Amino acid sequence: MPTFIELRLTTGERRHVEASESNARTEIDRWAQRDKTSWIETVEGIWVNPGHIVEARLVVLSAAPPREPPSV
């Protein structure tokens, strides 16, 4: 099963970023120290401003979250 970093945003939404199973703890630590000016593309295809992240945690999902269709 794939491991992801689940991001909870100030809007209440939850988005996901891929994480390496073999190095999950290092991955989550790197995210905690990430530069707040670098935007993040999630698995869903959404760009997130790190300043809007309230919580980041590791989760194991049965499958990757689906990508959202591009907005027109």
N, CA, C and O atoms as a DFTB+ gen file, in Angstrom:
288 C
 N C O
     1  1       0.841      -1.184       0.000
     2  2       0.000       0.000       0.000
     3  2       0.884       1.244       0.000
     4  3       1.891       1.289       0.707
     5  1       0.521       2.236      -0.776
     6  2       1.351       3.444      -0.883
     7  2       1.238       4.346       0.346
     8  3       0.183       4.443       0.973
     9  1       2.347       4.999       0.669
    10  2       2.405       5.944       1.782
    11  2       2.405       7.366       1.231
    12  3       3.086       7.665       0.251
    13  1       1.639       8.229       1.869
    14  2       1.533       9.624       1.447
    15  2       1.675      10.538       2.649
    16  3       1.482      10.119       3.790
    17  1       2.012      11.781       2.385
    18  2       1.934      12.821       3.404
    19  2       0.601      13.510       3.169
    20  3       0.366      14.088       2.108
    21  1      -0.267      13.443       4.165
    22  2      -1.570      14.085       4.057
    23  2      -1.455      15.494       4.627
    24  3      -1.013      15.678       5.761
    25  1      -1.852      16.479       3.842
    26  2      -1.809      17.876       4.252
    27  2      -3.217      18.339       4.580
    28  3      -4.120      18.220       3.753
    29  1      -3.408      18.863       5.774
    30  2      -4.687      19.484       6.107
    31  2      -4.488      20.977       5.965
    32  3      -3.569      21.548       6.554
    33  1      -5.350      21.611       5.183
    34  2      -5.210      23.031       4.854
    35  2      -6.114      23.911       5.714
    36  3      -7.042      23.419       6.356
    37  1      -5.841      25.196       5.723
    38  2      -6.642      26.147       6.490
    39  2      -8.103      26.148       6.038
    40  3      -8.980      26.565       6.796
    41  1      -8.375      25.690       4.822
    42  2      -9.745      25.622       4.296
    43  2     -10.483      24.376       4.786
    44  3     -11.685      24.234       4.561
    45  1      -9.753      23.467       5.464
    46  2     -10.354      22.211       5.916
    47  2     -10.144      21.076       4.924
    48  3     -10.411      19.917       5.240
    49  1      -9.663      21.405       3.717
    50  2      -9.409      20.373       2.710
    51  2      -8.224      19.506       3.113
    52  3      -7.366      19.926       3.889
    53  1      -8.188      18.293       2.577
    54  2      -7.056      17.397       2.763
    55  2      -6.497      17.054       1.385
    56  3      -7.237      16.650       0.487
    57  1      -5.195      17.219       1.230
    58  2      -4.495      16.908      -0.014
    59  2      -3.343      15.976       0.324
    60  3      -3.000      15.807       1.494
    61  1      -2.748      15.373      -0.692
    62  2      -1.719      14.363      -0.464
    63  2      -0.487      14.586      -1.330
    64  3      -0.577      15.052      -2.466
    65  1       0.661      14.241      -0.766
    66  2       1.936      14.304      -1.468
    67  2       2.590      12.936      -1.294
    68  3       2.526      12.351      -0.212
    69  1       3.219      12.422      -2.356
    70  2       3.853      11.103      -2.271
    71  2       4.994      11.107      -1.272
    72  3       5.726      12.089      -1.149
    73  1       5.139      10.000      -0.562
    74  2       6.242       9.817       0.387
    75  2       6.850       8.444       0.149
    76  3       6.148       7.483      -0.167
    77  1       8.133       8.370       0.301
    78  2       8.834       7.100       0.146
    79  2       8.632       6.258       1.401
    80  3       8.905       6.729       2.505
    81  1       8.158       5.022       1.256
    82  2       7.933       4.151       2.412
    83  2       9.215       3.898       3.184
    84  3       9.203       3.847       4.414
    85  1      10.314       3.742       2.471
    86  2      11.569       3.398       3.124
    87  2      12.162       4.560       3.911
    88  3      13.033       4.365       4.759
    89  1      11.691       5.761       3.629
    90  2      12.282       6.931       4.269
    91  2      11.200       7.892       4.755
    92  3      11.370       9.109       4.682
    93  1      10.087       7.347       5.249
    94  2       8.925       8.166       5.580
    95  2       9.208       9.182       6.677
    96  3       8.758      10.323       6.572
    97  1       9.935       8.810       7.725
    98  2      10.195       9.740       8.824
    99  2      11.028      10.931       8.345
   100  3      10.730      12.073       8.695
   101  1      12.062      10.675       7.552
   102  2      12.882      11.750       7.000
   103  2      12.044      12.645       6.106
   104  3      12.202      13.866       6.111
   105  1      11.155      12.037       5.343
   106  2      10.286      12.776       4.426
   107  2       9.392      13.760       5.179
   108  3       9.283      14.923       4.789
   109  1       8.754      13.299       6.255
   110  2       7.852      14.175       7.005
   111  2       8.647      15.268       7.719
   112  3       8.159      16.391       7.846
   113  1       9.856      14.967       8.185
   114  2      10.707      15.988       8.808
   115  2      11.101      17.062       7.789
   116  3      11.126      18.250       8.112
   117  1      11.406      16.641       6.563
   118  2      11.768      17.581       5.501
   119  2      10.589      18.512       5.197
   120  3      10.778      19.707       4.971
   121  1       9.378      17.960       5.193
   122  2       8.192      18.776       4.925
   123  2       7.960      19.794       6.032
   124  3       7.528      20.916       5.767
   125  1       8.246      19.405       7.274
   126  2       8.038      20.312       8.406
   127  2       8.955      21.531       8.317
   128  3       8.612      22.605       8.810
   129  1      10.127      21.364       7.684
   130  2      11.087      22.449       7.583
   131  2      11.071      23.142       6.223
   132  3      11.909      24.006       5.960
   133  1      10.140      22.779       5.368
   134  2      10.089      23.287       4.001
   135  2       9.956      24.815       3.964
   136  3       9.272      25.417       4.791
   137  1      10.615      25.406       3.003
   138  2      10.542      26.859       2.805
   139  2       9.094      27.250       2.510
   140  3       8.473      26.690       1.606
   141  1       8.560      28.194       3.256
   142  2       7.158      28.591       3.126
   143  2       6.852      29.356       1.845
   144  3       5.695      29.702       1.605
   145  1       7.849      29.628       1.020
   146  2       7.589      30.331      -0.240
   147  2       7.516      29.387      -1.432
   148  3       7.211      29.825      -2.541
   149  1       7.791      28.099      -1.227
   150  2       7.788      27.130      -2.325
   151  2       6.429      26.446      -2.417
   152  3       6.031      25.728      -1.501
   153  1       5.728      26.664      -3.505
   154  2       4.431      26.025      -3.707
   155  2       4.626      24.529      -3.918
   156  3       5.677      24.100      -4.395
   157  1       3.625      23.738      -3.568
   158  2       3.695      22.280      -3.603
   159  2       2.596      21.755      -4.517
   160  3       1.438      22.155      -4.391
   161  1       2.953      20.856      -5.443
   162  2       1.915      20.197      -6.247
   163  2       1.542      18.888      -5.575
   164  3       2.409      18.061      -5.294
   165  1       0.262      18.699      -5.318
   166  2      -0.210      17.495      -4.653
   167  2      -0.507      16.396      -5.670
   168  3      -0.535      16.637      -6.877
   169  1      -0.727      15.193      -5.161
   170  2      -1.083      14.058      -6.004
   171  2      -2.347      14.378      -6.802
   172  3      -2.502      13.930      -7.938
   173  1      -3.241      15.150      -6.203
   174  2      -4.508      15.501      -6.862
   175  2      -4.331      16.514      -7.983
   176  3      -5.281      16.820      -8.704
   177  1      -3.107      17.040      -8.134
   178  2      -2.847      18.025      -9.185
   179  2      -3.161      19.447      -8.768
   180  3      -3.316      20.321      -9.620
   181  1      -3.257      19.693      -7.467
   182  2      -3.557      21.013      -6.928
   183  2      -2.263      21.623      -6.398
   184  3      -1.466      20.926      -5.769
   185  1      -2.041      22.923      -6.643
   186  2      -0.870      23.624      -6.100
   187  2      -1.264      24.246      -4.769
   188  3      -2.275      24.942      -4.671
   189  1      -0.452      23.988      -3.745
   190  2      -0.743      24.440      -2.385
   191  2       0.352      25.383      -1.908
   192  3       1.538      25.108      -2.090
   193  1      -0.044      26.486      -1.304
   194  2       0.894      27.398      -0.658
   195  2       1.190      26.822       0.728
   196  3       0.261      26.643       1.516
   197  1       2.448      26.527       1.051
   198  2       2.767      25.920       2.353
   199  2       2.275      26.725       3.558
   200  3       2.074      26.162       4.634
   201  1       2.080      28.029       3.390
   202  2       1.542      28.837       4.473
   203  2       0.124      28.468       4.856
   204  3      -0.353      28.873       5.916
   205  1      -0.568      27.699       4.004
   206  2      -1.950      27.285       4.269
   207  2      -2.034      25.882       4.852
   208  3      -3.129      25.353       5.044
   209  1      -0.873      25.269       5.137
   210  2      -0.868      23.921       5.707
   211  2      -0.966      24.022       7.223
   212  3      -0.141      24.665       7.873
   213  1      -1.987      23.378       7.773
   214  2      -2.212      23.373       9.213
   215  2      -1.537      22.157       9.849
   216  3      -1.005      22.237      10.956
   217  1      -1.568      21.035       9.134
   218  2      -1.035      19.785       9.669
   219  2      -0.508      18.930       8.530
   220  3      -1.066      18.935       7.433
   221  1       0.559      18.201       8.787
   222  2       1.091      17.233       7.827
   223  2       1.345      15.941       8.584
   224  3       1.985      15.944       9.635
   225  1       0.837      14.831       8.041
   226  2       1.050      13.547       8.702
   227  2       1.157      12.446       7.669
   228  3       0.656      12.573       6.552
   229  1       1.815      11.361       8.052
   230  2       1.948      10.221       7.151
   231  2       0.678       9.391       7.204
   232  3       0.124       9.154       8.277
   233  1       0.219       8.949       6.032
   234  2      -0.941       8.057       5.956
   235  2      -0.639       6.958       4.946
   236  3       0.129       7.154       4.003
   237  1      -1.248       5.810       5.155
   238  2      -1.149       4.701       4.211
   239  2      -2.534       4.541       3.600
   240  3      -3.514       4.342       4.318
   241  1      -2.617       4.627       2.279
   242  2      -3.891       4.511       1.571
   243  2      -3.868       3.277       0.688
   244  3      -2.798       2.849       0.253
   245  1      -5.016       2.705       0.421
   246  2      -5.084       1.519      -0.431
   247  2      -4.741       1.841      -1.888
   248  3      -4.316       0.964      -2.640
   249  1      -4.928       3.102      -2.277
   250  2      -4.602       3.551      -3.634
   251  2      -4.323       5.050      -3.596
   252  3      -4.688       5.742      -2.646
   253  1      -3.676       5.530      -4.638
   254  2      -3.401       6.967      -4.721
   255  2      -4.696       7.746      -4.883
   256  3      -5.608       7.281      -5.566
   257  1      -4.796       8.924      -4.270
   258  2      -5.989       9.757      -4.461
   259  2      -6.107      10.139      -5.943
   260  3      -5.092      10.319      -6.617
   261  1      -7.325      10.262      -6.447
   262  2      -7.490      10.607      -7.861
   263  2      -7.094      12.048      -8.157
   264  3      -7.269      12.945      -7.331
   265  1      -6.556      12.245      -9.359
   266  2      -6.253      13.626      -9.799
   267  2      -7.558      14.327     -10.095
   268  3      -8.514      13.716     -10.571
   269  1      -7.590      15.622      -9.807
   270  2      -8.766      16.413     -10.112
   271  2      -8.659      16.910     -11.547
   272  3      -7.563      17.203     -12.026
   273  1      -9.794      17.004     -12.232
   274  2      -9.738      17.520     -13.603
   275  2      -9.271      18.974     -13.609
   276  3      -9.584      19.719     -12.680
   277  1      -8.536      19.388     -14.628
   278  2      -8.075      20.777     -14.679
   279  2      -9.270      21.731     -14.751
   280  3     -10.279      21.431     -15.391
   281  1      -9.143      22.877     -14.090
   282  2     -10.213      23.866     -14.145
   283  2     -10.148      24.589     -15.483
   284  3      -9.072      24.841     -16.025
   285  1     -11.317      24.913     -15.994
   286  2     -11.392      25.555     -17.313
   287  2     -11.674      27.014     -17.154
   288  3     -11.776      27.735     -18.146
